[in-house]
Short mmCIF file of C-alpha atoms in Angstrom, two decimals:
data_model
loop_
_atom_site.label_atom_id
_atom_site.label_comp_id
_atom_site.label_asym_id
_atom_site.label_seq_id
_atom_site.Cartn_x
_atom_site.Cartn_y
_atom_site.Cartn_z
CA UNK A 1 116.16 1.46 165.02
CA UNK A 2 119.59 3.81 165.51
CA UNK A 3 122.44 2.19 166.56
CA UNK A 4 122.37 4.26 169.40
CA UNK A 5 119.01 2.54 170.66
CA UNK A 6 119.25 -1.06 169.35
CA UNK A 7 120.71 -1.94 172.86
CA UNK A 8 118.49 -0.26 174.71
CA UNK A 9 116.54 -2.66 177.10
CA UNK A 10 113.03 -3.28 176.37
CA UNK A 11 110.45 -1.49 177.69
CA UNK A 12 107.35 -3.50 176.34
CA UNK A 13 107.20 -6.32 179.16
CA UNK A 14 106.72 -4.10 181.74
CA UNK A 15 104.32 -2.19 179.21
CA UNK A 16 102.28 -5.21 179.07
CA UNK A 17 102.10 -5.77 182.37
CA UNK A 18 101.10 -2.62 183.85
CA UNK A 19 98.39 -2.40 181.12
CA UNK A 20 96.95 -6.44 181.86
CA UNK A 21 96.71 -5.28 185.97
CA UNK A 22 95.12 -2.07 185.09
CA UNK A 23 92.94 -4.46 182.78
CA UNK A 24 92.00 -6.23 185.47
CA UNK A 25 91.28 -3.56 187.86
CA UNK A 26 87.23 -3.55 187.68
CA UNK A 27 86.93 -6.97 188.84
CA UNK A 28 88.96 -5.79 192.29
CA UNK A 29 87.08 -1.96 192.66
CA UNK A 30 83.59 -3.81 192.30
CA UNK A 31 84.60 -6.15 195.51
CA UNK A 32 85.37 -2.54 197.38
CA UNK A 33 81.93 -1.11 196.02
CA UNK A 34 80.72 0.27 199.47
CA UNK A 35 83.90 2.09 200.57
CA UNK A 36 83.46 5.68 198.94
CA UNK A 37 85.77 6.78 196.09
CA UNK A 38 87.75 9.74 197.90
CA UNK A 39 88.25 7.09 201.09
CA UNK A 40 89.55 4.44 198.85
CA UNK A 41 91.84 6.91 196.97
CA UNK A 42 93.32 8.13 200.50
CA UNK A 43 93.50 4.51 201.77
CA UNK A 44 95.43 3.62 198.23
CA UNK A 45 97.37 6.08 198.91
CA UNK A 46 98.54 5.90 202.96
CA UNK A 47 99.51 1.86 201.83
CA UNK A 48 101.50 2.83 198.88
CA UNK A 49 104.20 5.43 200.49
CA UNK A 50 105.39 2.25 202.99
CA UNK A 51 105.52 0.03 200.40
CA UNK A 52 107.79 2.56 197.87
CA UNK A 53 109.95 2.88 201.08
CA UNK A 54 110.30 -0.77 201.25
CA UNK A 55 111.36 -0.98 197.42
CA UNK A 56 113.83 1.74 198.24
CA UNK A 57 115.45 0.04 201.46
CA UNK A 58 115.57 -3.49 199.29
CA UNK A 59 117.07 -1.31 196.42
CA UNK A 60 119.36 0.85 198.82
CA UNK A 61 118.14 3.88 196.82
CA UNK A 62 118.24 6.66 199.54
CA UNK A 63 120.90 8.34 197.93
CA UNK A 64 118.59 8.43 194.98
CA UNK A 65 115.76 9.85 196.61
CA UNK A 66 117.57 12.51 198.97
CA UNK A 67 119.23 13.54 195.81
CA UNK A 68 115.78 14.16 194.35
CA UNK A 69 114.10 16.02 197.07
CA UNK A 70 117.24 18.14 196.60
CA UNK A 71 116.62 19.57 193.50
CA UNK A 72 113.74 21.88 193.34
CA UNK A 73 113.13 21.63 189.77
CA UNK A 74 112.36 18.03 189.71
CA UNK A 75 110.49 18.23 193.01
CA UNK A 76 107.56 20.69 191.25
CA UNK A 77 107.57 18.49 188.45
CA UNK A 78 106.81 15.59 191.08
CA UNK A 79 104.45 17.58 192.64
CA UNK A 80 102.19 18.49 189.45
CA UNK A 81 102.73 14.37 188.23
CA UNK A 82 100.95 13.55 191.97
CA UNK A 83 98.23 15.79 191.31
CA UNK A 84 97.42 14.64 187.52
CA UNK A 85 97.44 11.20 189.10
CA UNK A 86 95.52 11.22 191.99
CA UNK A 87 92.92 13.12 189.85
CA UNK A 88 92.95 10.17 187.80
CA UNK A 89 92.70 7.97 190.12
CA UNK A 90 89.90 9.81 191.87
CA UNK A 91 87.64 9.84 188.52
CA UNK A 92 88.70 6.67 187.49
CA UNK A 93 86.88 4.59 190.85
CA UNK A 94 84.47 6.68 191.28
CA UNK A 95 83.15 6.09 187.48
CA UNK A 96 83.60 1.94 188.11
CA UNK A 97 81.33 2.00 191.00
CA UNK A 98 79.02 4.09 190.12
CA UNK A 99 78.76 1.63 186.65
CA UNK A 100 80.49 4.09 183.99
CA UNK A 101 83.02 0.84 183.16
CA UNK A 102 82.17 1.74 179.35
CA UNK A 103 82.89 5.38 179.78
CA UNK A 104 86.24 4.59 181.71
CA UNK A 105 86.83 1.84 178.88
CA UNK A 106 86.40 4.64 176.22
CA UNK A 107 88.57 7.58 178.28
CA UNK A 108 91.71 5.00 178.23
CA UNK A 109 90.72 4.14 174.27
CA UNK A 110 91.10 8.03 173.76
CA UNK A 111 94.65 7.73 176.02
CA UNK A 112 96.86 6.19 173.07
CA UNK A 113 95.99 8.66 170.92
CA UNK A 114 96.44 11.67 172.99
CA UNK A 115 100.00 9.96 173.27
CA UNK A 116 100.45 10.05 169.81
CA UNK A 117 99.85 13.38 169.70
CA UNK A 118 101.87 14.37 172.55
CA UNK A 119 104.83 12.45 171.00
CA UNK A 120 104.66 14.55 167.91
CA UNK A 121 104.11 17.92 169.40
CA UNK A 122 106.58 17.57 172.27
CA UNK A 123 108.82 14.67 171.60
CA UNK A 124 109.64 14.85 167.71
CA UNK A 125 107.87 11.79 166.60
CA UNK A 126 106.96 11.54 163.61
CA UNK A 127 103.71 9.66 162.24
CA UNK A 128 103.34 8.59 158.52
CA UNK A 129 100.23 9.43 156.37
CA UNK A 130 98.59 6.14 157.54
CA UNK A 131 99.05 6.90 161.50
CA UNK A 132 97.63 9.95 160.69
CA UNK A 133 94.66 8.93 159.02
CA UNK A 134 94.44 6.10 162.30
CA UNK A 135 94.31 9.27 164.09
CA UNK A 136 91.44 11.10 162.38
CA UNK A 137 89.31 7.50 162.21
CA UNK A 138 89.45 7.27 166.27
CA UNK A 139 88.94 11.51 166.30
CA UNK A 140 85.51 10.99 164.22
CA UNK A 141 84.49 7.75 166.50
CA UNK A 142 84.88 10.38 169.81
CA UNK A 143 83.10 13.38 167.88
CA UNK A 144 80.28 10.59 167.52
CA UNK A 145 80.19 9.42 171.10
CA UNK A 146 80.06 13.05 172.06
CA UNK A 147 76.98 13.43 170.04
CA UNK A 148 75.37 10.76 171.97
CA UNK A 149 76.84 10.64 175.13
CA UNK A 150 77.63 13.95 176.59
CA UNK A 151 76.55 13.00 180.30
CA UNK A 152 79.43 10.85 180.35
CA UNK A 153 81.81 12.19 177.76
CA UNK A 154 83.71 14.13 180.63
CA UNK A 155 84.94 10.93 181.81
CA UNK A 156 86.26 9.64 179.35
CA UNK A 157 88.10 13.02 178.59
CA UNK A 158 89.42 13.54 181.89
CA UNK A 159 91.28 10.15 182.05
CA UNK A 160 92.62 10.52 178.64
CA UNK A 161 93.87 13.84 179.18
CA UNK A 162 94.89 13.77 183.11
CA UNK A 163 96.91 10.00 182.01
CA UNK A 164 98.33 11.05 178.85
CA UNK A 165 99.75 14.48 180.69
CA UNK A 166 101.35 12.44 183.72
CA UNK A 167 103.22 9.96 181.17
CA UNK A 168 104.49 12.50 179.18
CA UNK A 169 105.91 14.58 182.09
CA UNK A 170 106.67 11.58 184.15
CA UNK A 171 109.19 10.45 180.26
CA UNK A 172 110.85 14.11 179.99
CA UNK A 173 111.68 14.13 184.16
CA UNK A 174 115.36 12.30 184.74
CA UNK A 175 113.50 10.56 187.78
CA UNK A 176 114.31 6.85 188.53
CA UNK A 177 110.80 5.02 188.43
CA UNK A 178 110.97 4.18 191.96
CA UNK A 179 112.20 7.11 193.32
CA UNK A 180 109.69 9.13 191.06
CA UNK A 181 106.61 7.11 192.66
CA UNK A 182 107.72 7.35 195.88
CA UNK A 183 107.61 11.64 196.15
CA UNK A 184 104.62 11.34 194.52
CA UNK A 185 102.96 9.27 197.06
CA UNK A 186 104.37 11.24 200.32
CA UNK A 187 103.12 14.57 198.75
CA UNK A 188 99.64 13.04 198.62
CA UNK A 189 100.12 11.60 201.84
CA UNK A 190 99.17 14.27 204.07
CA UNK A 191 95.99 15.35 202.27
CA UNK A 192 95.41 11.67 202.33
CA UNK A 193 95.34 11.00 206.09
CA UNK A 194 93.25 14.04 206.24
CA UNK A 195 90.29 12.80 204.40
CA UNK A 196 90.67 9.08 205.63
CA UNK A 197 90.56 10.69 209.19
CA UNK A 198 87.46 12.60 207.95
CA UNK A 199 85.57 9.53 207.11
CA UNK A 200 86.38 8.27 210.18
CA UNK A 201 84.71 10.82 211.82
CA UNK A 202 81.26 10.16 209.76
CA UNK A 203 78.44 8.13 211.47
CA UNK A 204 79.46 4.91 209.30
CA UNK A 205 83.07 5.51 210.33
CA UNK A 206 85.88 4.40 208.61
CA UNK A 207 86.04 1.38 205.71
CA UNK A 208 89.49 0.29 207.22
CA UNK A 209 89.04 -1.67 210.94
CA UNK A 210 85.32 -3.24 211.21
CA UNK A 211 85.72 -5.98 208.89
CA UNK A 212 88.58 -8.04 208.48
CA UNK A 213 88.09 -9.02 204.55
CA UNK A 214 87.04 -5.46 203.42
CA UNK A 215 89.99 -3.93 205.54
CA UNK A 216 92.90 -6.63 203.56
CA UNK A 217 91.18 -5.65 199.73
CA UNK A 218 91.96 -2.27 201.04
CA UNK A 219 95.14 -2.55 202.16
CA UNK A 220 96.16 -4.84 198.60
CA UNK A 221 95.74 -1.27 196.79
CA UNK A 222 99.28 -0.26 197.81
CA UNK A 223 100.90 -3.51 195.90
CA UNK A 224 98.08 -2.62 192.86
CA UNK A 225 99.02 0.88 192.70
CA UNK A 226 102.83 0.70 192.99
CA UNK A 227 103.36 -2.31 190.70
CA UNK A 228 101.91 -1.10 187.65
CA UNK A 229 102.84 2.70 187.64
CA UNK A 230 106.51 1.14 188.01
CA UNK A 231 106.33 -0.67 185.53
CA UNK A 232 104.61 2.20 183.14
CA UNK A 233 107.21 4.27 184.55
CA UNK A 234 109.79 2.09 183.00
CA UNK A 235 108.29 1.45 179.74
CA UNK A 236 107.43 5.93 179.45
CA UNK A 237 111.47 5.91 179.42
CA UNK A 238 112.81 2.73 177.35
CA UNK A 239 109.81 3.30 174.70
CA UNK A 240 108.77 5.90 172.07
CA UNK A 241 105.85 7.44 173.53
CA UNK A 242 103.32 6.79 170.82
CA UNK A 243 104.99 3.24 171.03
CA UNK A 244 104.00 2.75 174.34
CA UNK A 245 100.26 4.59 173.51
CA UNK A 246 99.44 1.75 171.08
CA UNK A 247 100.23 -0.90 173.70
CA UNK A 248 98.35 0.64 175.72
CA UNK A 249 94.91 -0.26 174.16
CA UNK A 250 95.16 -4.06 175.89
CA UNK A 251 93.93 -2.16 179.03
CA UNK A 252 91.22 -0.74 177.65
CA UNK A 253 89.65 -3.77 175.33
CA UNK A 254 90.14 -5.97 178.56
CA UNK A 255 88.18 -3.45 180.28
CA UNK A 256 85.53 -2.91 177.72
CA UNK A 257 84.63 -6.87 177.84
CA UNK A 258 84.24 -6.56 181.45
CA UNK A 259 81.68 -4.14 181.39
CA UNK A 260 80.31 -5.80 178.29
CA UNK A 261 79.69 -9.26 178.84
CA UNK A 262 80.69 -9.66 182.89
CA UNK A 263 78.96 -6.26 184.12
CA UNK A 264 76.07 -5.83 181.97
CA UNK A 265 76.63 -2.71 181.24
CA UNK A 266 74.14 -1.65 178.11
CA UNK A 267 75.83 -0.60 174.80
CA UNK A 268 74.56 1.93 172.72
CA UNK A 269 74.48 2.15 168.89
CA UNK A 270 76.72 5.50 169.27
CA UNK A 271 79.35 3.93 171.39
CA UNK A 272 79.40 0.65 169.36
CA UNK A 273 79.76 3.12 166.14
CA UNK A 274 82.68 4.93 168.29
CA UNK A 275 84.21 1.70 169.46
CA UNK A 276 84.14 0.16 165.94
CA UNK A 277 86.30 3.21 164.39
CA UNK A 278 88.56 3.34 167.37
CA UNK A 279 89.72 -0.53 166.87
CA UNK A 280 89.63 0.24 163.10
CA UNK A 281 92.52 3.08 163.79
CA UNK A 282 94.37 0.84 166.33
CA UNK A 283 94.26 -2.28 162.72
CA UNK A 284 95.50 0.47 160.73
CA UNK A 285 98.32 2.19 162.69
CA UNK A 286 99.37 -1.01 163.80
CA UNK A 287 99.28 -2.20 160.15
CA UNK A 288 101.44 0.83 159.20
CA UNK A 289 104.06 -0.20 161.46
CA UNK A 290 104.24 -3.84 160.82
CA UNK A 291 104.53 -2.23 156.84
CA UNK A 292 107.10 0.39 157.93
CA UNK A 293 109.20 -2.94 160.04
CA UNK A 294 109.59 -5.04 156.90
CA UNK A 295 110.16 -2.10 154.62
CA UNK A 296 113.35 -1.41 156.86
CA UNK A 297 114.35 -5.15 157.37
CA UNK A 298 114.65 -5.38 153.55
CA UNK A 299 118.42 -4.98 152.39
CA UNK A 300 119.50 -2.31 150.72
CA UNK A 301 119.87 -2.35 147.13
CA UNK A 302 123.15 -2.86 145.63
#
């Protein structure tokens, strides 16, 4: 590592632990099954912009955040990040409770290595001959599973693509994590109220206010939302981005179980084909940079 960066603070705890909550996050959308995916979205949403503000008042960041709201640039570039997340989100619950789990597992498999790719094409990074080849092994596995699984191939896609895009803007944008988050959340917050109002409306009314249990799950997405895209947020600026895409596969194995073994979610030969070369890149880029580690911990020759 450069001089320049061996001091840098580490970003792979919080890595980690945004990855093992987003893990994790089947096992709390299956106890919200009945509330509809758009309401839950708008419901994550309205309980996340009061808890930002309360990280900001603790933090005594409204400097921070007036500064930001300020500059026009980095507002639009808030503005898109909001968008490419809350169509994440969006896809993402409504595929868990409608039973995709696989197909979600899969879309945040494909994630890491539209990282990598974004690191190289927009970041400089460069991969070695082995990375690459990682690359192609986990390009063939999705060319198979979209030989034998087009009726769900589009969600897989759609994560990967919408994820990878809002990490890689969310890295180049000089936002603090918080702050970042924060906009984000109040510019879906209108549009929010608006459709949680609308389910109101509806003869079943709204999922928030009739019964006590359902109405606290609901309210718990705010902490579940804001605690792991902070911590991502983090890790996108203290890591190299196709660093932080290999980590990144703990979400999606923990995920893949679930359905597995906990759901009962049927695998097909075609996904267990695509599975098997996906974890057979993730051995061999992950073998490449163990290689590359010792080769550059060796002393120099005299």
């Amino acid at each position: 590592m450069p001089a320049s960066r061996s001091h840098r603070p580490s970003g792979l705890p919080h890595a980690l632990g945004a990855y093992l909550i987003w893990g994790l996050l089947p096992l709390y959308l299956r106890l919200l099954k009945a509330v509809p995916p758009f309401e839950f979205v708008a419901w994550r949403i309205v309980f996340t912009v009061p808890l930002c503000l309360l990280f900001i008042a603790a933090r005594r960041q409204w400097g921070e955040l007036r500064a930001v709201l300020a500059n026009r640039r980095q507002l639009l570039t808030l503005l898109l990040t909001a968008l490419l997340i809350g169509i994440n989100w969006t896809i993402y619950i409504a595929a868990v409770q409608h039973g995709h789990v696989l197909a979600t597992s899969l879309g945040y498999y494909i994630n890491p290595l539209v990282n990598v790719l974004a690191g190289t094409l927009f970041l400089g990074e460069r991969l070695s001959r082995r990375q690459w080849s990682a690359v192609a092994l986990a390009g063939l596995g999705v060319s198979l599973l979209a030989w034998g699984a087009l009726d769900t191939l589009w969600i897989s896609l759609s994560l990967a693509i919408s994820f990878s895009l809002y990490g890689l803007i969310r890295k180049l944008t000089p936002v603090g994590s918080l702050t970042g988050l924060t906009i984000e959340a109040a510019v879906l917050l209108l549009p929010a109220m608006a459709v949680a109002w609308w389910y109101a409306q509806q003869p079943l009314g709204s999922s928030v206010g009739h019964d006590l249990g359902q109405s606290l799950l609901v309210a718990c997405a705010g902490v579940l939302t804001a605690v792991p895209l902070l911590m991502f947020a983090v890790a996108a600026q203290r890591m190299d981005y196709s660093a932080l895409g290999m980590v990144q596969f703990l979400s999606p194995t923990i995920v893949f179980f679930l359905g597995l073994f906990l759901f009962g979610e049927p695998l097909k030969p075609v996904q267990l084909a695509c599975f098997v070369l996906i974890w057979a890149a993730i051995a061999l880029f992950v073998w490449d940079l163990l290689a590359l580690r010792r080769k550059a911990s060796r002393p120099a020759a005299s």
